[in-house]
Amino acid sequence: MELAFYSSAAVAILATLRVVTTGNPVHGLLYLIVSLLAVAMIFFALGAPFAGALEVIVYAGAILVLFVFVVMMLNLGPELARQERQWLRPAQWVGPGVLSAALLAVLLWFLFGAGTGALVGQGTVGPKQVGIALFGPYLLVVELASLLLLAALVAAYHLGRREDRR
Amino acid sequence: MNPDWLTPELISILIAIGKAVVILLAVVLFAAYLSFIERRLLALWQDRHGPNRVGPFGIFQLIADMIKMFFKEDWTPPFADKLTFLLAPVIAMSALLIAFAIVPVTPTWVVADLDIGILFFFALAGLAVYAVMFAGWSSNNKYSLLGGLRSAAQTVSYEVFMGISLMGVVAQAGSFNLGDIVEAQADLWFIVPQFFGFLTFALAGVAVAHRSPFDLPEAEQELAAGYHTEYSGLKWGMFFVGEYVGVVLISALLVTLFLGGWQGPLLPPVVWFVLKTLFFVMLFILLRGALPRPRYDQIMAVGWKVCLPLTLINLLVTGAVLLAGSGPVGS
């Protein structure tokens, strides 16, 4: 299980790096899909199969389909890849890179300092426990999230409405 | 036989692997053979002969077709995007084939007895879409791209209600596990209490397999061959077999989720399972011979305005009935 965890974590990191560094947008999305699948594998290795399956269904299977849909429509050619490579100069990424490295250091310090997290592969959180947790202690949060989504839906409907139909 | 290394665990592992290989081979071979069965059945219903020259009743037609396909030039267009062009047929064939692992053929014969059963199928059905989209984009061809776009639009409209259409079944069985769902249908098949779930899932299933009348991504009258216009030889064959694997998978899932799976009197479970699955496969083919193809805005309208509300109401009513009866029934 630990082997599965570390190998899928390595795949996730490498694929995400390629998402940033690749010039071709569709290849970037392909790497992003691989990265999300690797994160789903991490969930499986940690004993949360429900979260892993939802990761694949929602992110890899639905949201990225829309991303690919939009990128396909833009008909981006080789000159865009050249432009992307131009943008990816050290002057552009050194600043954000240093800030991210600082965040990573803090994260690692917490992880190794605290060390109270559950071990890999200890117990399995099935769909039933997730459901009970969502509609028990976290009911208010779920309802708030659904209100937020409803507001987003109404806003999207308003933005997508055609004015000339009046 | 050396008893040192031949432990009981090893034997059970080997038996499990053997069973999985048998299922894999049976599904792939049957899917390939479906191309012949489909042509003969369509011909029968349309008052024609169909391919009946190679061997008795034409049963060796598949071998002739395969020889033809193997010897075709396996051409990758120079203007195509190599990586995604090669990846697309692999996804097309493997995604739905892997999903077959969760289908229980008999009470003891299932490749992967997952607790998240149905979700595993949803995940792979979601990934299978990339086959069509990447094929359409990487071919660098207008017709292929239009096929890929249609596929994306179609996916967005059916995937939502496909998920909700099965939640009534899950609520009644009290589990995502397909084995548990079959057990829960001992007294009454779910097609009776979940009739609307069955209708909507069957619709979505036809769309997942890209079968007529939802074969818009490859509508040959308007789009040449749609997303696989630029494919030839074995790569095209993988799309072709992938489509039939989808047909077999959806038929098997419909049987498992709504028609009691392997359950039935007298005959052994595997026979019941195969018979019921064959019935749905036949319906798939009949559907292709009988129905015209709608426009893709019509498909989206039906998906969002009819099927989604229907499945939501179905889920609400199922939940209310279960709450009134307190506790999952039939488990």
PDB file of C-alpha atoms in Angstrom, chain A residues 22-130:
ATOM      1  CA  THR A  22       4.375  21.717 -21.740  1.00  0.00           C
ATOM      2  CA  GLY A  23       3.656  24.048 -24.633  1.00  0.00           C
ATOM      3  CA  ASN A  24       0.753  22.207 -26.238  1.00  0.00           C
ATOM      4  CA  PRO A  25      -2.499  22.948 -24.333  1.00  0.00           C
ATOM      5  CA  VAL A  26      -4.146  19.599 -25.160  1.00  0.00           C
ATOM      6  CA  HIS A  27      -1.063  17.709 -23.992  1.00  0.00           C
ATOM      7  CA  GLY A  28      -1.175  19.827 -20.850  1.00  0.00           C
ATOM      8  CA  LEU A  29      -4.765  18.771 -20.246  1.00  0.00           C
ATOM      9  CA  LEU A  30      -3.795  15.154 -20.867  1.00  0.00           C
ATOM     10  CA  TYR A  31      -1.120  15.459 -18.166  1.00  0.00           C
ATOM     11  CA  LEU A  32      -3.664  17.075 -15.881  1.00  0.00           C
ATOM     12  CA  ILE A  33      -5.975  14.072 -16.374  1.00  0.00           C
ATOM     13  CA  VAL A  34      -3.098  11.726 -15.520  1.00  0.00           C
ATOM     14  CA  SER A  35      -2.328  13.816 -12.447  1.00  0.00           C
ATOM     15  CA  LEU A  36      -5.953  13.667 -11.268  1.00  0.00           C
ATOM     16  CA  LEU A  37      -6.031   9.901 -11.806  1.00  0.00           C
ATOM     17  CA  ALA A  38      -2.854   9.607  -9.732  1.00  0.00           C
ATOM     18  CA  VAL A  39      -4.476  11.657  -6.950  1.00  0.00           C
ATOM     19  CA  ALA A  40      -7.457   9.288  -7.113  1.00  0.00           C
ATOM     20  CA  MET A  41      -5.025   6.383  -6.689  1.00  0.00           C
ATOM     21  CA  ILE A  42      -3.636   8.132  -3.591  1.00  0.00           C
ATOM     22  CA  PHE A  43      -7.151   8.257  -2.159  1.00  0.00           C
ATOM     23  CA  PHE A  44      -7.566   4.540  -2.858  1.00  0.00           C
ATOM     24  CA  ALA A  45      -4.231   3.779  -1.197  1.00  0.00           C
ATOM     25  CA  LEU A  46      -5.243   5.833   1.851  1.00  0.00           C
ATOM     26  CA  GLY A  47      -8.400   3.746   2.246  1.00  0.00           C
ATOM     27  CA  ALA A  48     -10.910   6.260   0.899  1.00  0.00           C
ATOM     28  CA  PRO A  49     -12.281   4.542  -2.222  1.00  0.00           C
ATOM     29  CA  PHE A  50     -15.398   6.717  -2.305  1.00  0.00           C
ATOM     30  CA  ALA A  51     -13.368   9.923  -2.468  1.00  0.00           C
ATOM     31  CA  GLY A  52     -11.114   8.348  -5.111  1.00  0.00           C
ATOM     32  CA  ALA A  53     -14.034   7.332  -7.314  1.00  0.00           C
ATOM     33  CA  LEU A  54     -15.609  10.791  -6.998  1.00  0.00           C
ATOM     34  CA  GLU A  55     -12.270  12.369  -7.914  1.00  0.00           C
ATOM     35  CA  VAL A  56     -12.240  10.419 -11.174  1.00  0.00           C
ATOM     36  CA  ILE A  57     -15.941  10.935 -11.940  1.00  0.00           C
ATOM     37  CA  VAL A  58     -16.155  14.633 -11.147  1.00  0.00           C
ATOM     38  CA  TYR A  59     -12.719  15.997 -12.025  1.00  0.00           C
ATOM     39  CA  ALA A  60     -11.241  13.649 -14.631  1.00  0.00           C
ATOM     40  CA  GLY A  61     -14.564  12.592 -16.126  1.00  0.00           C
ATOM     41  CA  ALA A  62     -16.644  15.763 -16.126  1.00  0.00           C
ATOM     42  CA  ILE A  63     -14.770  19.012 -15.477  1.00  0.00           C
ATOM     43  CA  LEU A  64     -11.791  18.232 -17.692  1.00  0.00           C
ATOM     44  CA  VAL A  65     -14.132  17.148 -20.495  1.00  0.00           C
ATOM     45  CA  LEU A  66     -15.332  20.756 -20.550  1.00  0.00           C
ATOM     46  CA  PHE A  67     -11.728  22.027 -20.510  1.00  0.00           C
ATOM     47  CA  VAL A  68     -10.820  19.809 -23.459  1.00  0.00           C
ATOM     48  CA  PHE A  69     -14.046  20.887 -25.190  1.00  0.00           C
ATOM     49  CA  VAL A  70     -13.087  24.562 -25.013  1.00  0.00           C
ATOM     50  CA  VAL A  71      -9.446  24.006 -26.010  1.00  0.00           C
ATOM     51  CA  MET A  72     -10.530  21.894 -28.976  1.00  0.00           C
ATOM     52  CA  MET A  73     -12.726  24.740 -30.221  1.00  0.00           C
ATOM     53  CA  LEU A  74      -9.891  27.263 -30.096  1.00  0.00           C
ATOM     54  CA  ASN A  75      -7.883  25.429 -32.804  1.00  0.00           C
ATOM     55  CA  LEU A  76      -4.512  26.285 -31.297  1.00  0.00           C
ATOM     56  CA  GLY A  77      -1.556  25.626 -33.550  1.00  0.00           C
ATOM     57  CA  PRO A  78       2.227  25.282 -33.244  1.00  0.00           C
ATOM     58  CA  GLU A  79       2.755  29.046 -33.007  1.00  0.00           C
ATOM     59  CA  LEU A  80       0.894  29.014 -29.701  1.00  0.00           C
ATOM     60  CA  ALA A  81       3.300  26.394 -28.347  1.00  0.00           C
ATOM     61  CA  ARG A  82       6.167  28.720 -29.324  1.00  0.00           C
ATOM     62  CA  GLN A  83       4.440  31.621 -27.563  1.00  0.00           C
ATOM     63  CA  GLU A  84       3.953  29.488 -24.445  1.00  0.00           C
ATOM     64  CA  ARG A  85       7.636  28.598 -24.434  1.00  0.00           C
ATOM     65  CA  GLN A  86       8.513  32.286 -24.695  1.00  0.00           C
ATOM     66  CA  TRP A  87       6.412  33.052 -21.652  1.00  0.00           C
ATOM     67  CA  LEU A  88       8.102  30.332 -19.654  1.00  0.00           C
ATOM     68  CA  ARG A  89      11.335  32.262 -18.984  1.00  0.00           C
ATOM     69  CA  PRO A  90      13.080  32.197 -15.593  1.00  0.00           C
ATOM     70  CA  ALA A  91      12.129  35.843 -15.040  1.00  0.00           C
ATOM     71  CA  GLN A  92       8.488  34.775 -15.088  1.00  0.00           C
ATOM     72  CA  TRP A  93       8.592  31.756 -12.815  1.00  0.00           C
ATOM     73  CA  VAL A  94      11.327  32.477 -10.266  1.00  0.00           C
ATOM     74  CA  GLY A  95       9.129  34.709  -8.071  1.00  0.00           C
ATOM     75  CA  PRO A  96       6.129  32.360  -7.813  1.00  0.00           C
ATOM     76  CA  GLY A  97       8.534  29.422  -7.541  1.00  0.00           C
ATOM     77  CA  VAL A  98      10.228  30.864  -4.431  1.00  0.00           C
ATOM     78  CA  LEU A  99       6.871  31.628  -2.800  1.00  0.00           C
ATOM     79  CA  SER A 100       5.593  28.100  -3.531  1.00  0.00           C
ATOM     80  CA  ALA A 101       8.815  26.605  -2.170  1.00  0.00           C
ATOM     81  CA  ALA A 102       8.283  28.553   1.062  1.00  0.00           C
ATOM     82  CA  LEU A 103       4.740  27.171   1.328  1.00  0.00           C
ATOM     83  CA  LEU A 104       6.041  23.663   0.614  1.00  0.00           C
ATOM     84  CA  ALA A 105       8.650  24.030   3.373  1.00  0.00           C
ATOM     85  CA  VAL A 106       5.971  25.042   5.876  1.00  0.00           C
ATOM     86  CA  LEU A 107       3.795  22.110   4.804  1.00  0.00           C
ATOM     87  CA  LEU A 108       6.658  19.613   5.131  1.00  0.00           C
ATOM     88  CA  TRP A 109       7.644  21.035   8.498  1.00  0.00           C
ATOM     89  CA  PHE A 110       4.095  20.552   9.778  1.00  0.00           C
ATOM     90  CA  LEU A 111       3.838  17.046   8.336  1.00  0.00           C
ATOM     91  CA  PHE A 112       7.109  15.833   9.835  1.00  0.00           C
ATOM     92  CA  GLY A 113       6.814  17.885  13.011  1.00  0.00           C
ATOM     93  CA  ALA A 114       3.297  16.880  13.973  1.00  0.00           C
ATOM     94  CA  GLY A 115       3.223  13.318  12.633  1.00  0.00           C
ATOM     95  CA  THR A 116      -0.212  12.516  14.027  1.00  0.00           C
ATOM     96  CA  GLY A 117      -1.800  11.633  10.682  1.00  0.00           C
ATOM     97  CA  ALA A 118      -3.199   8.168  10.142  1.00  0.00           C
ATOM     98  CA  LEU A 119      -0.897   5.636   8.505  1.00  0.00           C
ATOM     99  CA  VAL A 120      -1.361   4.597   4.909  1.00  0.00           C
ATOM    100  CA  GLY A 121      -3.940   1.856   4.379  1.00  0.00           C
ATOM    101  CA  GLN A 122      -5.368   1.873   7.893  1.00  0.00           C
ATOM    102  CA  GLY A 123      -9.079   1.185   7.676  1.00  0.00           C
ATOM    103  CA  THR A 124     -11.405   1.974   4.809  1.00  0.00           C
ATOM    104  CA  VAL A 125     -13.920   4.799   4.630  1.00  0.00           C
ATOM    105  CA  GLY A 126     -16.812   3.475   2.593  1.00  0.00           C
ATOM    106  CA  PRO A 127     -19.647   5.379   0.889  1.00  0.00           C
ATOM    107  CA  LYS A 128     -21.947   4.836   3.888  1.00  0.00           C
ATOM    108  CA  GLN A 129     -19.629   6.534   6.390  1.00  0.00           C
ATOM    109  CA  VAL A 130     -19.160   9.456   4.003  1.00  0.00           C
TER     110      VAL A 130
END
